[in-house]
PDB file of C-alpha atoms and ligand atoms in Angstrom:
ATOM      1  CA  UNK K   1      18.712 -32.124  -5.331  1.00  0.00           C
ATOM      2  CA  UNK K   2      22.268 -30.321  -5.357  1.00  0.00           C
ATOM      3  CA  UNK K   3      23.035 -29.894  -1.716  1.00  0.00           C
ATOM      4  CA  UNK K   4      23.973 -26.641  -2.409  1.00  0.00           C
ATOM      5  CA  UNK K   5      20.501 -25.532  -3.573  1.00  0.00           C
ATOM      6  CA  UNK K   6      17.886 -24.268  -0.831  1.00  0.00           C
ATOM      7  CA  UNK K   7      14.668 -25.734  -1.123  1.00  0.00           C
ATOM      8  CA  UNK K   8      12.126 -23.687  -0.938  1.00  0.00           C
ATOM      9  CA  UNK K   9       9.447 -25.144   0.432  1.00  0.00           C
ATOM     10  CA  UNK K  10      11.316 -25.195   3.836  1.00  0.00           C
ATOM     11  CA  UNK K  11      11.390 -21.163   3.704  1.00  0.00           C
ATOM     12  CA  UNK K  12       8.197 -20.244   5.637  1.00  0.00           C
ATOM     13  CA  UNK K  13       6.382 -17.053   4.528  1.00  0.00           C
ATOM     14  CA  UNK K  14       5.901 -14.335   6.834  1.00  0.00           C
ATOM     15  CA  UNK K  15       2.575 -14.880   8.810  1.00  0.00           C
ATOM     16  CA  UNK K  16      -0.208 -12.206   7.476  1.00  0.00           C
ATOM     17  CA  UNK K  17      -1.409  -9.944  10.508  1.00  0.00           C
ATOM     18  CA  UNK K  18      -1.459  -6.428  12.136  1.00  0.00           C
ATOM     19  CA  UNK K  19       2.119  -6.000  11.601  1.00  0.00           C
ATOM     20  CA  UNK K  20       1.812  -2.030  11.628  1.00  0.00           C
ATOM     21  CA  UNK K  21       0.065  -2.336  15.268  1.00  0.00           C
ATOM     22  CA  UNK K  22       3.046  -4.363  16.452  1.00  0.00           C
ATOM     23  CA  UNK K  23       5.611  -1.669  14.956  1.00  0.00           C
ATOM     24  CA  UNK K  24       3.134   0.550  16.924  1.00  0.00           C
ATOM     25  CA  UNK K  25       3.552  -1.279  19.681  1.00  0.00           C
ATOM     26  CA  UNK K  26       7.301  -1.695  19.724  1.00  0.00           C
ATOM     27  CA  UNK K  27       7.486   2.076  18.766  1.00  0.00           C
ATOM     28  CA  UNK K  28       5.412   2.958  22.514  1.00  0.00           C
ATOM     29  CA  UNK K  29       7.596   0.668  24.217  1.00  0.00           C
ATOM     30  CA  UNK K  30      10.429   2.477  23.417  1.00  0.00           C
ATOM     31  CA  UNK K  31       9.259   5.445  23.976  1.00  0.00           C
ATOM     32  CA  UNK K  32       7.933   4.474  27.288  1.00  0.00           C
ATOM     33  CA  UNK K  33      10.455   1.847  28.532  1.00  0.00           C
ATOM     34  CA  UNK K  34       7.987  -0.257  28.940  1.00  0.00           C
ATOM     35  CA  UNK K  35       7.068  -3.860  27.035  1.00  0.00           C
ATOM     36  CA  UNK K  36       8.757  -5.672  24.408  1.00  0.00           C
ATOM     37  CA  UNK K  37      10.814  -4.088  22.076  1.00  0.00           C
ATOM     38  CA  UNK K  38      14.008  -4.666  19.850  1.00  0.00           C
ATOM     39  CA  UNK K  39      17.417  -5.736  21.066  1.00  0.00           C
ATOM     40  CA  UNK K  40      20.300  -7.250  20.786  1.00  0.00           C
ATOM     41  CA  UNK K  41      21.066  -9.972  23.239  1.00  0.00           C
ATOM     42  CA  UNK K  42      18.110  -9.304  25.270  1.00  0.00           C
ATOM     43  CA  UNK K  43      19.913  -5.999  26.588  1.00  0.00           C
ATOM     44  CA  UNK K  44      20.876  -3.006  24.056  1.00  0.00           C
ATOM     45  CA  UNK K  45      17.953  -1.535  22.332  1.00  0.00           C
ATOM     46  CA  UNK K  46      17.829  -1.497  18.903  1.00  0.00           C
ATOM     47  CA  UNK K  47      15.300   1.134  17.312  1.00  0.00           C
ATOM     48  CA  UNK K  48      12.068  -0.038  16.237  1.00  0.00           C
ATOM     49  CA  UNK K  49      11.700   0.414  11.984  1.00  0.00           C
ATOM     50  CA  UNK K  50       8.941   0.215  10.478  1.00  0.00           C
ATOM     51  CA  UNK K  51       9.955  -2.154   7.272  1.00  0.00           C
ATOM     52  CA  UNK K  52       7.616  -1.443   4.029  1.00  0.00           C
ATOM     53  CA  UNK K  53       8.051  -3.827   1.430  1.00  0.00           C
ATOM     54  CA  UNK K  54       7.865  -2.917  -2.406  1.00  0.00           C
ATOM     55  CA  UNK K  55       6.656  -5.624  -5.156  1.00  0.00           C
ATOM     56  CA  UNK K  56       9.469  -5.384  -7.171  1.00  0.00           C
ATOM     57  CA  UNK K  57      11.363  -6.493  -4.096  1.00  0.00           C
ATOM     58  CA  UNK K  58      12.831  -3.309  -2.664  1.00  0.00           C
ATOM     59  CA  UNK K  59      12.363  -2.577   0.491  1.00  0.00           C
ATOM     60  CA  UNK K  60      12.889   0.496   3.129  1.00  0.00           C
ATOM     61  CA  UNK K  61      12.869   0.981   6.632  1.00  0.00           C
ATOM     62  CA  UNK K  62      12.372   3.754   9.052  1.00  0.00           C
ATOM     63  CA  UNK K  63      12.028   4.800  12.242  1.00  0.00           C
ATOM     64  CA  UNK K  64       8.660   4.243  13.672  1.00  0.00           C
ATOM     65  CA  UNK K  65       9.356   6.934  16.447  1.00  0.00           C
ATOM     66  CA  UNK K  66       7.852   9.292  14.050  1.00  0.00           C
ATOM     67  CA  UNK K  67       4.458   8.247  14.303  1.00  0.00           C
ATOM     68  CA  UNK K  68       4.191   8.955  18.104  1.00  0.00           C
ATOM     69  CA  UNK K  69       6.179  12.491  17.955  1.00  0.00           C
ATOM     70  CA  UNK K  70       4.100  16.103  18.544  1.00  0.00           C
ATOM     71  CA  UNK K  71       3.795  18.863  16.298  1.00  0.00           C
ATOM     72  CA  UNK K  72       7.256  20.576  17.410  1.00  0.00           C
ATOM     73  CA  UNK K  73       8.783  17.441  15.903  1.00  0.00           C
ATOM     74  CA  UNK K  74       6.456  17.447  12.257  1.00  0.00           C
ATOM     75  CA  UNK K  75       7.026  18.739   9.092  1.00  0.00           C
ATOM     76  CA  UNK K  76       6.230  22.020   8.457  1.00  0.00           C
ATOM     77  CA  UNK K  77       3.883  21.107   5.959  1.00  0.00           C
ATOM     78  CA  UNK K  78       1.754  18.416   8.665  1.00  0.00           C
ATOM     79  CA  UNK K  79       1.439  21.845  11.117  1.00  0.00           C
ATOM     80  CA  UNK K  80       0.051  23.609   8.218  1.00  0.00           C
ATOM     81  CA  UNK K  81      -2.114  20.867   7.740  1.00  0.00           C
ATOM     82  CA  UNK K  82      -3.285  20.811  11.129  1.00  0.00           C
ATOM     83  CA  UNK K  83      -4.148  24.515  10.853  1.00  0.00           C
ATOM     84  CA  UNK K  84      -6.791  23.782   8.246  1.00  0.00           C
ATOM     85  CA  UNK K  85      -8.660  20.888  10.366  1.00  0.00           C
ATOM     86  CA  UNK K  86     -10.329  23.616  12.513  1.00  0.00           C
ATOM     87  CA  UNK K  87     -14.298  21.995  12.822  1.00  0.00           C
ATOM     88  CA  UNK K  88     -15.156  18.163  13.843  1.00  0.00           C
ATOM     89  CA  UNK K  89     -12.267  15.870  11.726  1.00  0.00           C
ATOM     90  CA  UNK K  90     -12.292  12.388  11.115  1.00  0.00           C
ATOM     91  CA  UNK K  91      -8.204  11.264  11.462  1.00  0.00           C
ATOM     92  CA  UNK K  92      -8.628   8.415   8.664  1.00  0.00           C
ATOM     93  CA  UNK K  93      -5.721   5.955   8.963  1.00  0.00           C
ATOM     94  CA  UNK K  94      -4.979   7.886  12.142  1.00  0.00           C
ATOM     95  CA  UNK K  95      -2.297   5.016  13.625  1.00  0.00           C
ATOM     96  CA  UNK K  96      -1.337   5.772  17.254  1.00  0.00           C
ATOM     97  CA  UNK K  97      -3.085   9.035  16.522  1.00  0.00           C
ATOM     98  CA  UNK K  98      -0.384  12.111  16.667  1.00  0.00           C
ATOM     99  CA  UNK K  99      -2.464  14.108  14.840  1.00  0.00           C
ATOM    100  CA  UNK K 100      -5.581  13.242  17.106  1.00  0.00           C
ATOM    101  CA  UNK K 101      -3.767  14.060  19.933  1.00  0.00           C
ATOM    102  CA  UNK K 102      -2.996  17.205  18.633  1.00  0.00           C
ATOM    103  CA  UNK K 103      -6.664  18.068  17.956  1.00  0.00           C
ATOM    104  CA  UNK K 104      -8.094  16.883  21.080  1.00  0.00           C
ATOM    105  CA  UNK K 105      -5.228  19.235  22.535  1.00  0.00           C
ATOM    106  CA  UNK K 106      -6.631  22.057  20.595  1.00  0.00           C
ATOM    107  CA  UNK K 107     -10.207  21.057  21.518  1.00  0.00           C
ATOM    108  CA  UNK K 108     -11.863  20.308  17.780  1.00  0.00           C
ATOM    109  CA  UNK K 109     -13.615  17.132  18.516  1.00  0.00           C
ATOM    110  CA  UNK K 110     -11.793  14.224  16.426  1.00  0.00           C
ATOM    111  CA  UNK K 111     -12.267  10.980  15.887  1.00  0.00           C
ATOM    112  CA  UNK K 112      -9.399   7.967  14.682  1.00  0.00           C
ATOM    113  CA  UNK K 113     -10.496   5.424  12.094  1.00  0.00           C
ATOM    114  CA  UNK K 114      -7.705   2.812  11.719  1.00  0.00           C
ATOM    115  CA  UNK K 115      -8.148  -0.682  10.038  1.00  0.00           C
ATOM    116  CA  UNK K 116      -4.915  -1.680  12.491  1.00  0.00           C
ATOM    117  CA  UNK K 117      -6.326  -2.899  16.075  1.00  0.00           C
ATOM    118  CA  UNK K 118      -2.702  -2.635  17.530  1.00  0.00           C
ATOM    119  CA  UNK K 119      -2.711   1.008  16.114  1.00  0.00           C
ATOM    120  CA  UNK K 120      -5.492   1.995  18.293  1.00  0.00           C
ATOM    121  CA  UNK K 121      -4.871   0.790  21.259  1.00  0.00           C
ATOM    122  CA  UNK K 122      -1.478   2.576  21.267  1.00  0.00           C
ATOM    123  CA  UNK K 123      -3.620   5.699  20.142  1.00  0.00           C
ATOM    124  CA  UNK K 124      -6.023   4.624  23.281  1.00  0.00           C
ATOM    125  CA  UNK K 125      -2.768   4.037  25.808  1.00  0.00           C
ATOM    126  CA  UNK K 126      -1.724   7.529  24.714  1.00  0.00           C
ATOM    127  CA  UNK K 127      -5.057   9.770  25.165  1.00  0.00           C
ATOM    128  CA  UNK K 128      -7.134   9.396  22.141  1.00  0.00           C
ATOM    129  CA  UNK K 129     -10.528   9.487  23.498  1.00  0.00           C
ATOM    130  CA  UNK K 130     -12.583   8.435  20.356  1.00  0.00           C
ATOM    131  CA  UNK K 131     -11.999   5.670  18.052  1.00  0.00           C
ATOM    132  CA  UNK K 132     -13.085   3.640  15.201  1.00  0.00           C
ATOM    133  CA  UNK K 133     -11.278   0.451  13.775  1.00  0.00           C
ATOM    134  CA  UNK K 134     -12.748  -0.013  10.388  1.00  0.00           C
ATOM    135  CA  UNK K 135     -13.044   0.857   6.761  1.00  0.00           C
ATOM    136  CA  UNK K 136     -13.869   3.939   5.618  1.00  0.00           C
ATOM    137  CA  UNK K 137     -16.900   2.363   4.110  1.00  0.00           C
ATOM    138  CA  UNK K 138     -18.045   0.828   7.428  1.00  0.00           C
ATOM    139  CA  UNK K 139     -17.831   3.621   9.301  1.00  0.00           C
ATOM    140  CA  UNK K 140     -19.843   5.474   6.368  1.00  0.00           C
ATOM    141  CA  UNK K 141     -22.540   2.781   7.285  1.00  0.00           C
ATOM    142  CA  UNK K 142     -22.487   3.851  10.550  1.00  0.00           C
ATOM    143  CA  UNK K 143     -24.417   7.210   9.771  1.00  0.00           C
ATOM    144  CA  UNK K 144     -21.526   9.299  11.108  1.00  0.00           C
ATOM    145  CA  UNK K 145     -20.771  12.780  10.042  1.00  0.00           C
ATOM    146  CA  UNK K 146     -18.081  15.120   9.555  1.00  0.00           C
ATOM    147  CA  UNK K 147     -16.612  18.495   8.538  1.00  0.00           C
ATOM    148  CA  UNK K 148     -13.146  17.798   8.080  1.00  0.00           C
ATOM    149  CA  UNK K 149     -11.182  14.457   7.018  1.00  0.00           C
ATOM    150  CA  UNK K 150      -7.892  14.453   8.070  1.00  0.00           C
ATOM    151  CA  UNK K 151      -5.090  11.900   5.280  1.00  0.00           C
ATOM    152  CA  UNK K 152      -2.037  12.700   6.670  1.00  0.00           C
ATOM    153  CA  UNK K 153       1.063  11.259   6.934  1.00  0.00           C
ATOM    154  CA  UNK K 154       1.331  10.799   3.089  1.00  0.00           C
ATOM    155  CA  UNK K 155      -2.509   9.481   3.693  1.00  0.00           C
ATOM    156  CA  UNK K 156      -3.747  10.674   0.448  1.00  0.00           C
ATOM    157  CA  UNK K 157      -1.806   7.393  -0.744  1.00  0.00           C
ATOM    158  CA  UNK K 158      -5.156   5.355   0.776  1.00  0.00           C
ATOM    159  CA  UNK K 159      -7.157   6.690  -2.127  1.00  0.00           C
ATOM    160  CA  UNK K 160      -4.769   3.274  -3.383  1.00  0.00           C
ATOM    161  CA  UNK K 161      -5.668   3.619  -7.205  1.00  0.00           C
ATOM    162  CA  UNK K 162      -7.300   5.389 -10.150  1.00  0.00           C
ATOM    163  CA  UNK K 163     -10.443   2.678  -9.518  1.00  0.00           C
ATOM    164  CA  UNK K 164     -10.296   2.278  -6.309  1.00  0.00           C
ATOM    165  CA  UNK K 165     -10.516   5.864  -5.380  1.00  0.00           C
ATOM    166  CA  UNK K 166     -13.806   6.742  -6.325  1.00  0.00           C
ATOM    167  CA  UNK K 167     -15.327   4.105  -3.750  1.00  0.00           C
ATOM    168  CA  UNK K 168     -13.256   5.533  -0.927  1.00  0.00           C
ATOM    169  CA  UNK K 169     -14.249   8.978  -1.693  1.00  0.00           C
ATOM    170  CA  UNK K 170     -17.785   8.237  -1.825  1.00  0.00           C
ATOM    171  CA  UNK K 171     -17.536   6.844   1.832  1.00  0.00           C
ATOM    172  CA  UNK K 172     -16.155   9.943   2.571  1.00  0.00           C
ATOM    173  CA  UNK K 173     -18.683  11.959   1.072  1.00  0.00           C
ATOM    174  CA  UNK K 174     -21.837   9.897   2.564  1.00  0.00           C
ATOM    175  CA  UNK K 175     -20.060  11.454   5.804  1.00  0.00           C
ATOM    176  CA  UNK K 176     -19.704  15.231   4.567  1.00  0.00           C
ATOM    177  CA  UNK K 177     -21.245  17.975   6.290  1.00  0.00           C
ATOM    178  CA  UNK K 178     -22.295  20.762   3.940  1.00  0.00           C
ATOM    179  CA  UNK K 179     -18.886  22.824   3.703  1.00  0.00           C
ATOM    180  CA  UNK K 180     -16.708  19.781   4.437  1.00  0.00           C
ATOM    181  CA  UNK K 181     -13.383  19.322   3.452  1.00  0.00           C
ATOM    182  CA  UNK K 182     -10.469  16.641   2.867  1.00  0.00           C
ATOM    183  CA  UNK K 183      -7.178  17.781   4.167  1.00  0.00           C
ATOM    184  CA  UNK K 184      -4.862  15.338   2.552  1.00  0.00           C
ATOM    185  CA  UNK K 185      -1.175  15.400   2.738  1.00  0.00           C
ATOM    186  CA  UNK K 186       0.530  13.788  -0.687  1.00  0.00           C
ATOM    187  CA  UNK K 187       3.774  13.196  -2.611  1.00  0.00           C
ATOM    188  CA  UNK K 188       5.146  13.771  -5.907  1.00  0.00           C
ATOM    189  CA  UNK K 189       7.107  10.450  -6.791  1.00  0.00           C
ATOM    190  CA  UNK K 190       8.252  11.642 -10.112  1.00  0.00           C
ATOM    191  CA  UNK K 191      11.147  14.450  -9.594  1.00  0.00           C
ATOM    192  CA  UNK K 192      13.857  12.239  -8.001  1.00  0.00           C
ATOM    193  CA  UNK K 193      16.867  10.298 -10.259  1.00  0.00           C
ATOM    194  CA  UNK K 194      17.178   6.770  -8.524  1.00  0.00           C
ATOM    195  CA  UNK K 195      17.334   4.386 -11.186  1.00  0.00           C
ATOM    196  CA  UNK K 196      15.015   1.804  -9.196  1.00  0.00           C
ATOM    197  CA  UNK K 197      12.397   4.152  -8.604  1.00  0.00           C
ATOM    198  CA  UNK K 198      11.997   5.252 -12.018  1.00  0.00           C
ATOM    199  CA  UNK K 199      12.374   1.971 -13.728  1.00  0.00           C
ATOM    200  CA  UNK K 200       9.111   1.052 -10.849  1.00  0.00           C
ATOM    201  CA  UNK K 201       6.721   3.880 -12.556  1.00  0.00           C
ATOM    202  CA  UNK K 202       7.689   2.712 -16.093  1.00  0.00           C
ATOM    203  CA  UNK K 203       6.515  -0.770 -14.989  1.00  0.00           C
ATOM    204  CA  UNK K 204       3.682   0.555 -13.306  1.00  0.00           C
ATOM    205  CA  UNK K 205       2.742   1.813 -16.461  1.00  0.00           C
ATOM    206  CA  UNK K 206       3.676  -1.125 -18.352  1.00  0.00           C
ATOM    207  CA  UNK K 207       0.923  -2.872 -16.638  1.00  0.00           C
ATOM    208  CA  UNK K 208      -1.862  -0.249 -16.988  1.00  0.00           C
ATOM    209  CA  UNK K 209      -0.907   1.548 -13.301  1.00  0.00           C
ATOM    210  CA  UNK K 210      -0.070   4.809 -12.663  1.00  0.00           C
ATOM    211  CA  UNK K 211       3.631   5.498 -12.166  1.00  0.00           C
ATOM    212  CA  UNK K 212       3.254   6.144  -8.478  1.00  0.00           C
ATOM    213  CA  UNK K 213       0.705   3.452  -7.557  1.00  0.00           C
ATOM    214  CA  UNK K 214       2.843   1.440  -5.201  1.00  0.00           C
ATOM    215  CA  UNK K 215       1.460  -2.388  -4.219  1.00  0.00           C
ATOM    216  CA  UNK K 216       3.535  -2.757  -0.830  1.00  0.00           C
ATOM    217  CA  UNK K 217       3.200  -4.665   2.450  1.00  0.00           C
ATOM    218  CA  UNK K 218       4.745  -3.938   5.749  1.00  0.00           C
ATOM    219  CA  UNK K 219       6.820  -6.305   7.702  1.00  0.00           C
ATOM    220  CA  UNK K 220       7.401  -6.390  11.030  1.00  0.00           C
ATOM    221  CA  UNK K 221       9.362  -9.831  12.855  1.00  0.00           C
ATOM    222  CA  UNK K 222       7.404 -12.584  11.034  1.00  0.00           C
ATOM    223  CA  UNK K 223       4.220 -10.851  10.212  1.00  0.00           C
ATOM    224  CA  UNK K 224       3.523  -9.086   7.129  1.00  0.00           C
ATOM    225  CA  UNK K 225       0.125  -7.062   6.325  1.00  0.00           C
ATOM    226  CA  UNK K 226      -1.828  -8.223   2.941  1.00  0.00           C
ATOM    227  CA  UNK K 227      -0.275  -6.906   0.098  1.00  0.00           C
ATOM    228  CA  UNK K 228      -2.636  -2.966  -0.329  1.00  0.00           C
ATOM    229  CA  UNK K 229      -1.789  -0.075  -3.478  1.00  0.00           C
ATOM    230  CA  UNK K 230      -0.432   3.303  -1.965  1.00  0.00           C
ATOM    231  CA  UNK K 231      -0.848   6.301  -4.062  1.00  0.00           C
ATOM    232  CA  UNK K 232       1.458   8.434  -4.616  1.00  0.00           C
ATOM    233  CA  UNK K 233       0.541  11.245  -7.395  1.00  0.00           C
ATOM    234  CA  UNK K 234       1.192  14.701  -8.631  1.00  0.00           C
ATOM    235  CA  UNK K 235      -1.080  17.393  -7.791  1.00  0.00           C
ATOM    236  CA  UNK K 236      -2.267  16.953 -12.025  1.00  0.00           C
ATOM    237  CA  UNK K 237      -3.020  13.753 -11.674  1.00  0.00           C
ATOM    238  CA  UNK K 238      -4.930  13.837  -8.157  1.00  0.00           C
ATOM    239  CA  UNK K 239      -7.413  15.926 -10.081  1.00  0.00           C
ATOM    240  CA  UNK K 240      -7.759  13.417 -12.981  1.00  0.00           C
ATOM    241  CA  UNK K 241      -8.582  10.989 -10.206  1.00  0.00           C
ATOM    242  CA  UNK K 242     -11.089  13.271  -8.654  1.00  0.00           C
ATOM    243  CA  UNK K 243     -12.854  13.598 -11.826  1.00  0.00           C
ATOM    244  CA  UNK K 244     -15.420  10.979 -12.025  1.00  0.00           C
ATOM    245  CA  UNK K 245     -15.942  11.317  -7.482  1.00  0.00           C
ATOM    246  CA  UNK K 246     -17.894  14.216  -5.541  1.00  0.00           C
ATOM    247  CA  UNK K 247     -14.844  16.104  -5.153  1.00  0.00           C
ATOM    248  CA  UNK K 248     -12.990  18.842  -6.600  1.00  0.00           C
ATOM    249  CA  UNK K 249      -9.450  19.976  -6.001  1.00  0.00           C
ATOM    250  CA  UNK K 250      -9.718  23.505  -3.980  1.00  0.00           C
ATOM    251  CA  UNK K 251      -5.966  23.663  -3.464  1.00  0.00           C
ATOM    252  CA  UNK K 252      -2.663  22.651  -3.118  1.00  0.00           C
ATOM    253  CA  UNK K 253       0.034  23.981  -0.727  1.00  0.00           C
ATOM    254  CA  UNK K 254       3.453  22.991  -2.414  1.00  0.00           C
ATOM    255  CA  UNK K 255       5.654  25.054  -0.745  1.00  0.00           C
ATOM    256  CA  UNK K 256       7.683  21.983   0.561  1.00  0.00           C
ATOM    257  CA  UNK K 257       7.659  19.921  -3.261  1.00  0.00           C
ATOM    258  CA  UNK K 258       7.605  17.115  -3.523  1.00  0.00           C
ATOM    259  CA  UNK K 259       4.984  16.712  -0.687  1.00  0.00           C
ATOM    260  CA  UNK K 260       1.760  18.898  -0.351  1.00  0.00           C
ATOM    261  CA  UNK K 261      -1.181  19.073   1.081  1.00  0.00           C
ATOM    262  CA  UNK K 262      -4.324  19.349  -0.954  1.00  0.00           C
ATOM    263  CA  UNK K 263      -7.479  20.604  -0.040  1.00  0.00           C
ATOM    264  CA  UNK K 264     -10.579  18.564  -1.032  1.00  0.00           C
ATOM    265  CA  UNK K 265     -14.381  20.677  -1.229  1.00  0.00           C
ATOM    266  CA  UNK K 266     -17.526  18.748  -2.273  1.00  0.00           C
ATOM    267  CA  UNK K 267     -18.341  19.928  -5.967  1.00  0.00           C
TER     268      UNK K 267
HETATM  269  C1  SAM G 301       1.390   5.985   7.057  1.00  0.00           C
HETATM  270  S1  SAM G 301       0.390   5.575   8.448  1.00  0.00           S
HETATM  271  C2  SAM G 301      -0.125   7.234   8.909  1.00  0.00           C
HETATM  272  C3  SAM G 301      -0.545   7.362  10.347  1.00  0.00           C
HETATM  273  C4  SAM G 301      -0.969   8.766  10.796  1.00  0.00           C
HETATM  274  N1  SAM G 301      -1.960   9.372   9.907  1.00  0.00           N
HETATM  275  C5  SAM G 301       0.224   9.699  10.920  1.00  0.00           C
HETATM  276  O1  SAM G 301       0.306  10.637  10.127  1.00  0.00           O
HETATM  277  O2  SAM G 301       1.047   9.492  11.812  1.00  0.00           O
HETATM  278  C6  SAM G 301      -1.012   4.856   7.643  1.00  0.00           C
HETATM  279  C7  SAM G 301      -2.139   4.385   8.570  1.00  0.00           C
HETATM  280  O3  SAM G 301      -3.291   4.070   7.761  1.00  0.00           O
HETATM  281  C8  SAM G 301      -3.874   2.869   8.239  1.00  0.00           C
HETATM  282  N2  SAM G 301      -4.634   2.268   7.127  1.00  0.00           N
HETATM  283  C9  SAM G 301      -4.171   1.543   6.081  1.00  0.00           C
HETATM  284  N3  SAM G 301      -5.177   1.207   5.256  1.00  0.00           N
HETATM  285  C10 SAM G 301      -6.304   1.742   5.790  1.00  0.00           C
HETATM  286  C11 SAM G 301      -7.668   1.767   5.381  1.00  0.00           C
HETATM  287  N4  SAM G 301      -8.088   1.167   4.266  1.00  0.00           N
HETATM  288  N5  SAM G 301      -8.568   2.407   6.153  1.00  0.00           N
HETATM  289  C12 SAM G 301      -8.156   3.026   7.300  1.00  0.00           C
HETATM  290  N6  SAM G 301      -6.876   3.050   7.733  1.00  0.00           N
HETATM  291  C13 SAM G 301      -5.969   2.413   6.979  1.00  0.00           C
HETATM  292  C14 SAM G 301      -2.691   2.057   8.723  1.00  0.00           C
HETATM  293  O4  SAM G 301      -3.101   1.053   9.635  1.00  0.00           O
HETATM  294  C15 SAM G 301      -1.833   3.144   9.363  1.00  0.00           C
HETATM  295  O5  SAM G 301      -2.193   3.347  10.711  1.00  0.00           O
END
């Protein structure tokens, strides 16, 4: 071999693992001053970012501080959100569990539902009385029942795909309450002018996606998650995914495009 060439079977892959619970973690630590956390030279702190990984090989990081902030510090569009989830909520993909918090502080009776161990227990450290780290299909099993379901935080993107999403919905509606909604906070990927992003949709649609169906994995030191599809969809084409599922589209609060928050009622 050229000793100028790598080889690459002496590259190691990231290890796959709860790398979101770790950010989660991290992102408590620094926040409390407390445990292991980022820094240069065992001294300065460094923020903790939350790395999510693209399969065309971009990638984008962020602070993870944002996941443990209160409602003063949200969108405006998450405290609208929160206005709607006024009757017993299921937080799905709840992470360290802001929006629980916020509930339990309001005293509607909530429940977290992560798939991220590490997740919960920062959402346990922090207050969250009442947790559940599975699917949403598990949980379904588990005979529980709801009148609100909480996907915020750009959540609606676990629906994952057009197939996909009618199996997650049903879960969700084997744990409806007559009168139940989904509150589920979204995107519109399509308005923006950054080359990358829309050559991604036209290969997403290349290969029989939709534009916005991201396949990403999130990296954190040397652990990645398994590779999941995030959607992120137009209002339009949220209801052409609801089609052939229990749900119907009620509405959609735009009024901070590209992201909105859609209201989900049992058809
Ligand atoms: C973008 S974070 C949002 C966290 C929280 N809702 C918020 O707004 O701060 C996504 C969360 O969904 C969780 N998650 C990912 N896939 C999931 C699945 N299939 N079922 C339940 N939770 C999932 C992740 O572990 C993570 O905690």
């Amino acid at each position: 071999m050229d000793e100028d060439t790598i080889d690459d079977d002496t590259i190691d892959e990231p290890r796959i693992g709860d790398a979101f619970g770790e950010i989660m973690r991290a992102a408590l630590a620094e926040l409390t001053g407390r445990g292991p956390r980022p820094t240069i030279g065992g001294t300065i702190p460094r923020p903790v970012i939350e790395i999510v990984e693209r399969d065309d090989g971009l990638i984008n990081g962020a602070p993870a501080a944002r996941y443990l902030c209160g409602p003063d510090e949200w969108q405006p569009f998450d405290r609208r959100a929160l206005d709607r989830l006024d009757a017993p909520t299921l937080d799905v993909g709840a992470g360290p569990g802001r929006l629980t918090l916020a509930l339990q502080e309001r005293g509607v009776p909530v429940t977290a539902l992560d798939t991220s161990p590490g997740a919960l227990e920062v959402a346990a450290a922090r207050g969250v009385r009442r947790s559940v780290c599975a699917t949403v299909a598990e949980h379904a099993a588990s005979g529980a029942a709801y009148d609100r379901f909480a996907l915020l935080g750009n959540n609606l993107g676990l629906l994952g795909s057009r197939e996909a999403a009618p199996g997650f919905l049903a879960a969700l509606a084997a744990m409806a309450r007559p009168g139940a909604r989904i509150v589920a906070q979204g995107t519109d990927p399509y308005g923006g002018t950054d080359e990358l992003h829309l050559a991604y949709h036209a290969r997403n649609r290349e290969r029989g996606r939709m534009g916005g169906q991201l396949r990403v994995r999130v990296r954190y030191r040397n652990l990645a998650t398994e590779w999941f599809d995030y959607l992120l969809c137009t209002p339009a084409e949220l209801d052409e995914v609801l089609a052939p599922t229990a749900w119907r589209l009620e509405s959609v609060d735009d009024a901070d495009a590209p992201f909105y928050v859609a209201t989900l009622v049992l058809r």
